[in-house]
Coordinates of C-alpha atoms in Angstrom, one line a residue:
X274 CA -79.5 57.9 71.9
X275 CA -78.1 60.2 74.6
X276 CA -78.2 63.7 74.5
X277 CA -80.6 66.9 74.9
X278 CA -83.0 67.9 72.2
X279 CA -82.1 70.1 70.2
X280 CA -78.1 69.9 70.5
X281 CA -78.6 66.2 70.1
X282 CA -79.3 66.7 66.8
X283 CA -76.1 68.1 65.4
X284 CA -73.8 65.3 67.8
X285 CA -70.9 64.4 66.4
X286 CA -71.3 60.5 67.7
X287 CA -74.9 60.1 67.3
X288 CA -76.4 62.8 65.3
X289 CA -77.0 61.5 62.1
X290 CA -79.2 58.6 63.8
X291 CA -81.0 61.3 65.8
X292 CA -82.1 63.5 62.7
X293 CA -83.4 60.1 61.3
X294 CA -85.5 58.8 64.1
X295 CA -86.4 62.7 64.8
X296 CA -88.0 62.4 61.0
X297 CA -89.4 59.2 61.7
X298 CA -91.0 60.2 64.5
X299 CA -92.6 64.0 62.9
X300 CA -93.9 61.8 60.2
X301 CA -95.7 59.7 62.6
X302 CA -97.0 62.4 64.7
X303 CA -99.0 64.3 61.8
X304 CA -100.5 61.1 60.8
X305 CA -101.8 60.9 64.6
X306 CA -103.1 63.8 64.5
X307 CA -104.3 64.3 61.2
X308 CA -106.1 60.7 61.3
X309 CA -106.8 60.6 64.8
X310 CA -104.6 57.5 65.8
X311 CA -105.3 58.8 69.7
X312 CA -107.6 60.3 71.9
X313 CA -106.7 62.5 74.6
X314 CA -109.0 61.6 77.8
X315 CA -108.2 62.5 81.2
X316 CA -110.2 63.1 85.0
X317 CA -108.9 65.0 88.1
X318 CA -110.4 66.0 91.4
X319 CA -109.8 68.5 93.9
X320 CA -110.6 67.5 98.0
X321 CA -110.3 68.7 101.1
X322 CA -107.2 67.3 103.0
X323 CA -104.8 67.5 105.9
X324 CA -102.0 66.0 107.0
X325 CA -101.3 64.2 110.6
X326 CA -97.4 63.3 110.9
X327 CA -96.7 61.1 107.5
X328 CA -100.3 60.7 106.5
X329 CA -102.4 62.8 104.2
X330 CA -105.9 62.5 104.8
X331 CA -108.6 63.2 101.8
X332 CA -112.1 64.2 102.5
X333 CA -115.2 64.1 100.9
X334 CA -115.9 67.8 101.5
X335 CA -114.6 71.1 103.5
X336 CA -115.9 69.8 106.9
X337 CA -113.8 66.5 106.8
X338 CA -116.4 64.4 108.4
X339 CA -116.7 61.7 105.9
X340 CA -113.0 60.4 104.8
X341 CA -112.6 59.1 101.2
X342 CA -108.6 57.8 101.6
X343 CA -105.3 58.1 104.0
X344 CA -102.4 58.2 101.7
X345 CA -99.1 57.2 103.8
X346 CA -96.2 59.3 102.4
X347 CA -92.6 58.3 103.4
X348 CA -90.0 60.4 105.2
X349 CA -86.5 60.2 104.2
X350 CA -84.1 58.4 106.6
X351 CA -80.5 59.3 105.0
X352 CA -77.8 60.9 106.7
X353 CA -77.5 64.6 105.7
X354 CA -74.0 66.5 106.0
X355 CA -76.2 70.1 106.2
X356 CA -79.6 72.0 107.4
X357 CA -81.8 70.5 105.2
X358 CA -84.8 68.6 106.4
X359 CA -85.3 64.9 105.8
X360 CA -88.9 65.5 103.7
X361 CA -92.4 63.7 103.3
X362 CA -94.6 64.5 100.7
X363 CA -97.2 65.2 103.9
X364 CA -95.0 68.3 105.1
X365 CA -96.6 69.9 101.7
X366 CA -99.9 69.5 103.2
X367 CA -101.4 71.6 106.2
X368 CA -102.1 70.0 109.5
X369 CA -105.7 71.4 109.8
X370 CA -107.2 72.8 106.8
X371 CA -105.9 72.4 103.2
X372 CA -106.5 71.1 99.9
X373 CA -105.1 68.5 97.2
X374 CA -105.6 67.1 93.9
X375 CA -105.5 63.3 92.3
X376 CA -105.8 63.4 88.2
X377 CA -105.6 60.1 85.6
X378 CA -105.3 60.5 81.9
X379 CA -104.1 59.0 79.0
X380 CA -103.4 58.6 75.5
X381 CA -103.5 55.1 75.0
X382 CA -106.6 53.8 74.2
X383 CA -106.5 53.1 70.4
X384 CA -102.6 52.5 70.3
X385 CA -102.3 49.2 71.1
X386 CA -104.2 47.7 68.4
X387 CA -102.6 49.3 66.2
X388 CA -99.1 48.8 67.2
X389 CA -100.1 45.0 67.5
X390 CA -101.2 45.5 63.6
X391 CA -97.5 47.4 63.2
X392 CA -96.1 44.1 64.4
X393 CA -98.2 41.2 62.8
X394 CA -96.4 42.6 59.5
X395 CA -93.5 42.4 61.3
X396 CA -92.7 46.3 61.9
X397 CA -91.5 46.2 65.1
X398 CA -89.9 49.6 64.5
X399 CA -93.1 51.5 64.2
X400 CA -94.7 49.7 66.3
X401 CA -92.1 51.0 69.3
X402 CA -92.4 54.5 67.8
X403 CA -96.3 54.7 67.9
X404 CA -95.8 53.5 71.6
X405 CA -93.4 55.9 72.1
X406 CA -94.8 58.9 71.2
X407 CA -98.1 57.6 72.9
X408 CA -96.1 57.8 75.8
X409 CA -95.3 61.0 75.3
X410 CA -98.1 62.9 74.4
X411 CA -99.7 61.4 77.9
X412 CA -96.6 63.1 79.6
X413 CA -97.0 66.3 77.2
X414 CA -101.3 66.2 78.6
X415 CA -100.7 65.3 81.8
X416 CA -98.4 69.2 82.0
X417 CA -101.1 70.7 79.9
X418 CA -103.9 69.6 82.5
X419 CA -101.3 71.0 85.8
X420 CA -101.0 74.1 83.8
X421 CA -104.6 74.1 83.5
X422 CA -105.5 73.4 87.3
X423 CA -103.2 76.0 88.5
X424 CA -104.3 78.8 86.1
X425 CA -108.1 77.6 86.3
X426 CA -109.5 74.6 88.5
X427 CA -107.9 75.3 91.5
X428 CA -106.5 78.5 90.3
X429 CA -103.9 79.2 92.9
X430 CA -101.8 80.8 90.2
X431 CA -104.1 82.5 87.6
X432 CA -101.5 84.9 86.3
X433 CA -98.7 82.3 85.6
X434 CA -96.8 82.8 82.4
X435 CA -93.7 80.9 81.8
X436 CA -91.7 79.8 78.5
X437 CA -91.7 76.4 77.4
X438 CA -88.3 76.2 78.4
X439 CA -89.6 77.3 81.6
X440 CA -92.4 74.7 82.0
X441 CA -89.8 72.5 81.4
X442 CA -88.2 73.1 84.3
X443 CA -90.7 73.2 86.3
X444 CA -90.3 76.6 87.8
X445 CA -94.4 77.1 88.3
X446 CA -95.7 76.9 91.8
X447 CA -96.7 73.0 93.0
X448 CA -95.6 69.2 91.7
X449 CA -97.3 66.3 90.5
X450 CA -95.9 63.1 92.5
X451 CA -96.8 60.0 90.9
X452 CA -97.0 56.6 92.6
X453 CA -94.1 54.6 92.2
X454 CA -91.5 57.3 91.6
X455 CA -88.7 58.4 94.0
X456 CA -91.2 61.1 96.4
X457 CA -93.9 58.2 96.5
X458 CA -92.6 54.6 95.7
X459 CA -95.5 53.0 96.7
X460 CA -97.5 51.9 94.0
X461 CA -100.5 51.0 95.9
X462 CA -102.3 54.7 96.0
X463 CA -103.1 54.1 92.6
X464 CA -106.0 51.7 93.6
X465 CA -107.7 54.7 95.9
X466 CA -106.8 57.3 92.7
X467 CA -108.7 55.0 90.6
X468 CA -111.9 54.4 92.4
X469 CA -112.4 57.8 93.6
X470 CA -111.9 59.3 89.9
X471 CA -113.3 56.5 88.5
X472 CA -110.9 56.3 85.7
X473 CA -112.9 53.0 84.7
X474 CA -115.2 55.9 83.2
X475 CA -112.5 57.2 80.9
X476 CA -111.2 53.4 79.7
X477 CA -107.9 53.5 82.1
X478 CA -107.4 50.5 84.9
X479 CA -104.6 48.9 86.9
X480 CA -103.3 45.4 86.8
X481 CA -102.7 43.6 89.0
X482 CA -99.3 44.4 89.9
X483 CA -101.1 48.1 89.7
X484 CA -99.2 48.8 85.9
X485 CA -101.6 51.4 84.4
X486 CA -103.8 50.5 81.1
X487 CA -103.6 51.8 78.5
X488 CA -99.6 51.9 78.9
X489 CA -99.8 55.7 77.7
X490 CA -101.1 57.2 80.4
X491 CA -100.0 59.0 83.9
X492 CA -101.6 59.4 87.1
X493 CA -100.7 61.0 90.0
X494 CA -101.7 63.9 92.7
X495 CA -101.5 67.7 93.1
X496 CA -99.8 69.6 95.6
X497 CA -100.2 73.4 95.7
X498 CA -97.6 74.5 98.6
X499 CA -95.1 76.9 97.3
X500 CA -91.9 74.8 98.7
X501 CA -93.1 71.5 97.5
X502 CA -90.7 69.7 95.8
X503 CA -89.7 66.5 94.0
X504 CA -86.7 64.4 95.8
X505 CA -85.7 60.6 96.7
X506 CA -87.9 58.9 99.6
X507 CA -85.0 56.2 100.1
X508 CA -85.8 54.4 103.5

Protein backbone atom coordinates (compact mmCIF):
# COMPACT_ATOMS: atom_id res chain seq x y z
CA UNK A 1 0.00 0.00 0.00
CA UNK A 2 1.46 3.36 -1.21
CA UNK A 3 0.94 6.44 0.45
CA UNK A 4 1.89 8.62 3.59
CA UNK A 5 0.41 7.91 6.94
CA UNK A 6 -2.07 9.61 7.85
CA UNK A 7 -3.51 10.82 4.34
CA UNK A 8 -3.12 7.23 3.33
CA UNK A 9 -5.91 6.44 5.22
CA UNK A 10 -8.69 8.33 3.63
CA UNK A 11 -7.17 7.27 -0.26
CA UNK A 12 -9.52 6.94 -2.62
CA UNK A 13 -7.64 3.77 -4.40
CA UNK A 14 -6.38 2.10 -1.41
CA UNK A 15 -7.98 3.45 1.67
CA UNK A 16 -10.32 1.14 2.81
CA UNK A 17 -7.44 -1.66 2.77
CA UNK A 18 -5.28 0.76 4.81
CA UNK A 19 -7.82 1.43 7.70
CA UNK A 20 -8.09 -2.45 7.83
CA UNK A 21 -4.50 -3.49 8.08
CA UNK A 22 -3.97 -0.08 10.21
CA UNK A 23 -6.61 -1.95 12.71
CA UNK A 24 -4.98 -5.08 12.32
CA UNK A 25 -1.85 -3.84 13.15
CA UNK A 26 -3.13 -1.48 16.57
CA UNK A 27 -4.62 -4.71 17.73
CA UNK A 28 -1.49 -6.48 17.52
CA UNK A 29 0.62 -3.84 18.99
CA UNK A 30 -1.37 -3.61 22.48
CA UNK A 31 -1.18 -7.24 22.75
CA UNK A 32 2.77 -6.77 22.42
CA UNK A 33 2.89 -4.55 24.81
CA UNK A 34 0.43 -5.55 27.16
CA UNK A 35 1.74 -9.28 27.15
CA UNK A 36 5.22 -8.61 26.46
CA UNK A 37 5.57 -10.32 23.00
CA UNK A 38 9.10 -8.21 22.75
CA UNK A 39 11.93 -7.00 24.51
CA UNK A 40 13.59 -3.90 23.76
CA UNK A 41 17.58 -4.47 24.17
CA UNK A 42 20.15 -2.38 22.78
CA UNK A 43 24.27 -1.41 23.33
CA UNK A 44 26.21 1.62 22.05
CA UNK A 45 29.63 3.05 22.54
CA UNK A 46 31.30 6.26 22.19
CA UNK A 47 35.46 6.33 21.06
CA UNK A 48 37.87 8.41 20.25
CA UNK A 49 38.40 8.70 16.39
CA UNK A 50 39.90 10.54 13.46
CA UNK A 51 39.90 10.46 10.04
CA UNK A 52 43.02 10.11 7.51
CA UNK A 53 41.73 10.68 3.75
CA UNK A 54 38.67 7.96 3.44
CA UNK A 55 39.38 6.12 6.60
CA UNK A 56 38.03 6.59 10.07
CA UNK A 57 40.08 5.41 12.63
CA UNK A 58 38.50 4.21 16.26
CA UNK A 59 40.53 4.25 19.36
CA UNK A 60 40.45 2.58 22.47
CA UNK A 61 40.78 5.93 24.42
CA UNK A 62 41.54 9.89 24.04
CA UNK A 63 45.32 9.29 23.36
CA UNK A 64 44.81 7.00 20.25
CA UNK A 65 47.60 4.70 21.05
CA UNK A 66 45.89 1.47 21.07
CA UNK A 67 43.52 1.22 17.72
CA UNK A 68 40.32 -0.88 18.10
CA UNK A 69 39.07 -0.65 14.13
CA UNK A 70 39.78 1.44 10.56
CA UNK A 71 36.43 1.79 8.97
CA UNK A 72 36.95 2.56 5.11
CA UNK A 73 34.23 4.96 3.98
CA UNK A 74 33.65 5.54 0.26
CA UNK A 75 33.83 8.81 -1.65
CA UNK A 76 31.47 9.50 -4.37
CA UNK A 77 32.75 9.31 -7.95
CA UNK A 78 29.65 10.86 -10.04
CA UNK A 79 29.75 13.68 -12.25
CA UNK A 80 28.23 16.79 -10.61
CA UNK A 81 26.71 19.75 -12.80
CA UNK A 82 27.34 22.31 -9.52
CA UNK A 83 29.61 23.23 -6.32
CA UNK A 84 28.79 20.52 -4.36
CA UNK A 85 31.47 18.17 -3.07
CA UNK A 86 31.65 14.57 -3.94
CA UNK A 87 31.26 13.30 0.02
CA UNK A 88 32.71 10.41 2.43
CA UNK A 89 31.26 9.63 5.48
CA UNK A 90 35.15 10.38 6.77
CA UNK A 91 34.77 14.24 5.85
CA UNK A 92 32.31 14.14 9.01
CA UNK A 93 35.14 13.20 11.12
CA UNK A 94 38.12 15.39 12.24
CA UNK A 95 41.61 14.75 11.01
CA UNK A 96 43.21 14.93 14.50
CA UNK A 97 41.00 14.85 17.39
CA UNK A 98 37.28 13.81 17.36
CA UNK A 99 34.83 11.42 18.45
CA UNK A 100 32.16 8.72 17.15
CA UNK A 101 29.61 6.36 18.14
CA UNK A 102 28.71 2.46 17.03
CA UNK A 103 25.16 1.27 18.76
CA UNK A 104 23.24 -2.45 18.08
CA UNK A 105 19.78 -3.04 19.19
CA UNK A 106 16.87 -4.85 18.61
CA UNK A 107 13.50 -6.04 19.10
CA UNK A 108 13.63 -9.34 17.87
CA UNK A 109 14.41 -11.76 20.18
CA UNK A 110 11.09 -13.54 21.10
CA UNK A 111 9.34 -12.83 17.64
CA UNK A 112 10.39 -15.50 15.73
CA UNK A 113 9.09 -18.19 17.60
CA UNK A 114 6.14 -16.88 17.69
CA UNK A 115 5.66 -15.95 14.21
CA UNK A 116 6.83 -19.58 13.35
CA UNK A 117 3.73 -20.67 15.79
CA UNK A 118 1.55 -17.89 13.69
CA UNK A 119 2.45 -19.99 10.69
CA UNK A 120 2.37 -23.75 11.80
CA UNK A 121 -1.57 -22.90 12.00
CA UNK A 122 -1.24 -21.58 8.84
CA UNK A 123 -1.56 -17.67 9.64
CA UNK A 124 0.79 -16.46 7.50
CA UNK A 125 -0.96 -13.06 7.75
CA UNK A 126 -0.02 -12.43 11.31
CA UNK A 127 2.73 -13.92 11.18
CA UNK A 128 4.10 -11.07 8.56
CA UNK A 129 2.42 -8.44 10.83
CA UNK A 130 4.24 -9.50 14.11
CA UNK A 131 7.39 -9.32 11.87
CA UNK A 132 6.49 -6.20 10.71
CA UNK A 133 5.91 -4.26 13.44
CA UNK A 134 9.04 -6.03 15.10
CA UNK A 135 10.70 -4.32 12.46
CA UNK A 136 9.46 -1.35 13.30
CA UNK A 137 9.60 -0.77 16.81
CA UNK A 138 13.59 -1.62 16.29
CA UNK A 139 13.52 1.44 13.80
CA UNK A 140 11.18 3.45 16.33
CA UNK A 141 14.26 2.38 19.47
CA UNK A 142 17.00 2.75 17.40
CA UNK A 143 15.63 7.00 17.04
CA UNK A 144 14.80 6.84 20.70
CA UNK A 145 18.46 5.74 21.63
CA UNK A 146 20.02 8.76 18.97
CA UNK A 147 17.75 11.07 20.68
CA UNK A 148 19.00 9.87 23.82
CA UNK A 149 22.88 10.05 22.98
CA UNK A 150 22.53 13.45 21.68
CA UNK A 151 20.46 14.97 24.63
CA UNK A 152 22.53 12.62 27.27
CA UNK A 153 25.46 10.23 26.41
CA UNK A 154 27.35 12.19 24.30
CA UNK A 155 25.23 15.21 24.86
CA UNK A 156 26.34 17.45 22.11
CA UNK A 157 22.75 18.81 21.98
CA UNK A 158 21.21 18.79 25.51
CA UNK A 159 18.66 21.41 24.74
CA UNK A 160 17.18 19.72 21.59
CA UNK A 161 13.40 19.87 21.26
CA UNK A 162 11.83 18.95 18.09
CA UNK A 163 8.17 17.68 17.13
CA UNK A 164 7.63 14.32 16.06
CA UNK A 165 7.10 15.56 12.79
CA UNK A 166 10.30 17.06 13.26
CA UNK A 167 12.29 13.96 14.34
CA UNK A 168 10.95 12.56 11.43
CA UNK A 169 12.71 14.55 9.34
CA UNK A 170 15.53 14.35 10.78
CA UNK A 171 16.21 18.02 11.37
CA UNK A 172 18.43 17.27 14.86
CA UNK A 173 22.09 17.74 14.70
CA UNK A 174 24.13 14.23 13.47
CA UNK A 175 23.08 10.84 11.36
CA UNK A 176 23.15 7.34 12.03
CA UNK A 177 24.76 5.47 8.77
CA UNK A 178 24.12 1.98 8.76
CA UNK A 179 26.18 -0.62 6.90
CA UNK A 180 24.88 -1.61 3.74
CA UNK A 181 22.85 1.50 3.00
CA UNK A 182 23.55 4.08 0.24
CA UNK A 183 26.46 6.44 2.61
CA UNK A 184 28.08 2.93 3.63
CA UNK A 185 27.28 -0.04 1.33
CA UNK A 186 29.71 -2.19 2.76
CA UNK A 187 28.29 -4.64 4.84
CA UNK A 188 31.45 -5.81 6.41
CA UNK A 189 31.83 -3.05 9.37
CA UNK A 190 29.19 -4.88 11.03
CA UNK A 191 31.66 -7.69 12.05
CA UNK A 192 34.08 -4.86 14.01
CA UNK A 193 30.49 -3.20 15.45
CA UNK A 194 29.72 -6.53 16.82
CA UNK A 195 32.84 -7.57 18.57
CA UNK A 196 33.60 -4.35 20.01
CA UNK A 197 29.92 -3.86 21.50
CA UNK A 198 29.61 -7.24 22.01
CA UNK A 199 26.17 -7.47 20.85
CA UNK A 200 26.60 -11.38 21.50
CA UNK A 201 25.88 -9.99 25.20
CA UNK A 202 22.43 -8.66 24.24
CA UNK A 203 21.30 -11.97 21.96
CA UNK A 204 22.03 -10.19 18.42
CA UNK A 205 24.74 -11.81 15.71
CA UNK A 206 25.55 -11.77 12.02
CA UNK A 207 25.38 -14.46 9.53
CA UNK A 208 27.31 -15.25 7.52
CA UNK A 209 26.48 -13.14 4.74
CA UNK A 210 26.59 -10.41 7.79
CA UNK A 211 22.25 -10.33 7.83
CA UNK A 212 21.67 -9.28 11.41
CA UNK A 213 19.76 -11.72 14.03
CA UNK A 214 17.19 -11.29 15.31
CA UNK A 215 15.78 -9.85 11.85
CA UNK A 216 14.30 -6.86 14.07
CA UNK A 217 17.02 -5.10 14.85
CA UNK A 218 19.42 -2.13 13.46
CA UNK A 219 22.90 -1.33 13.86
CA UNK A 220 24.85 1.32 12.80
CA UNK A 221 27.35 4.41 13.90
CA UNK A 222 27.09 8.03 15.17
CA UNK A 223 28.32 10.98 13.68
CA UNK A 224 28.02 14.31 15.59
CA UNK A 225 29.34 17.00 12.83
CA UNK A 226 26.72 19.61 12.22
CA UNK A 227 26.89 19.14 8.13
CA UNK A 228 26.74 15.47 8.23
CA UNK A 229 24.49 14.05 6.08
CA UNK A 230 22.87 11.02 4.53
CA UNK A 231 23.51 10.71 0.46
CA UNK A 232 24.32 7.84 -2.26
CA UNK A 233 28.14 6.52 -2.15
CA UNK A 234 27.69 5.18 -5.92
CA UNK A 235 31.34 4.26 -7.15
Amino acid sequence: LAGNYPAILDDEVVGVQARAVFKDAQTMLKRMVTEQWVRASAVFGLYSAKSVDEIIHIYADESQTQELMQWPTERQLMQKNNDKPNYALADFVHSQNDYIGMFAVTTGLDVEARAKAYEAKGDDYNSIMLKALADRLAEAFAEHLHARIRKDFWGYAPDEKFSNDELIKERYQGIRPAPGYPACPAHEPKRDIFRLLAAADIGMGLTESLAMTPAASVSGFYLAHPGALYFTATL
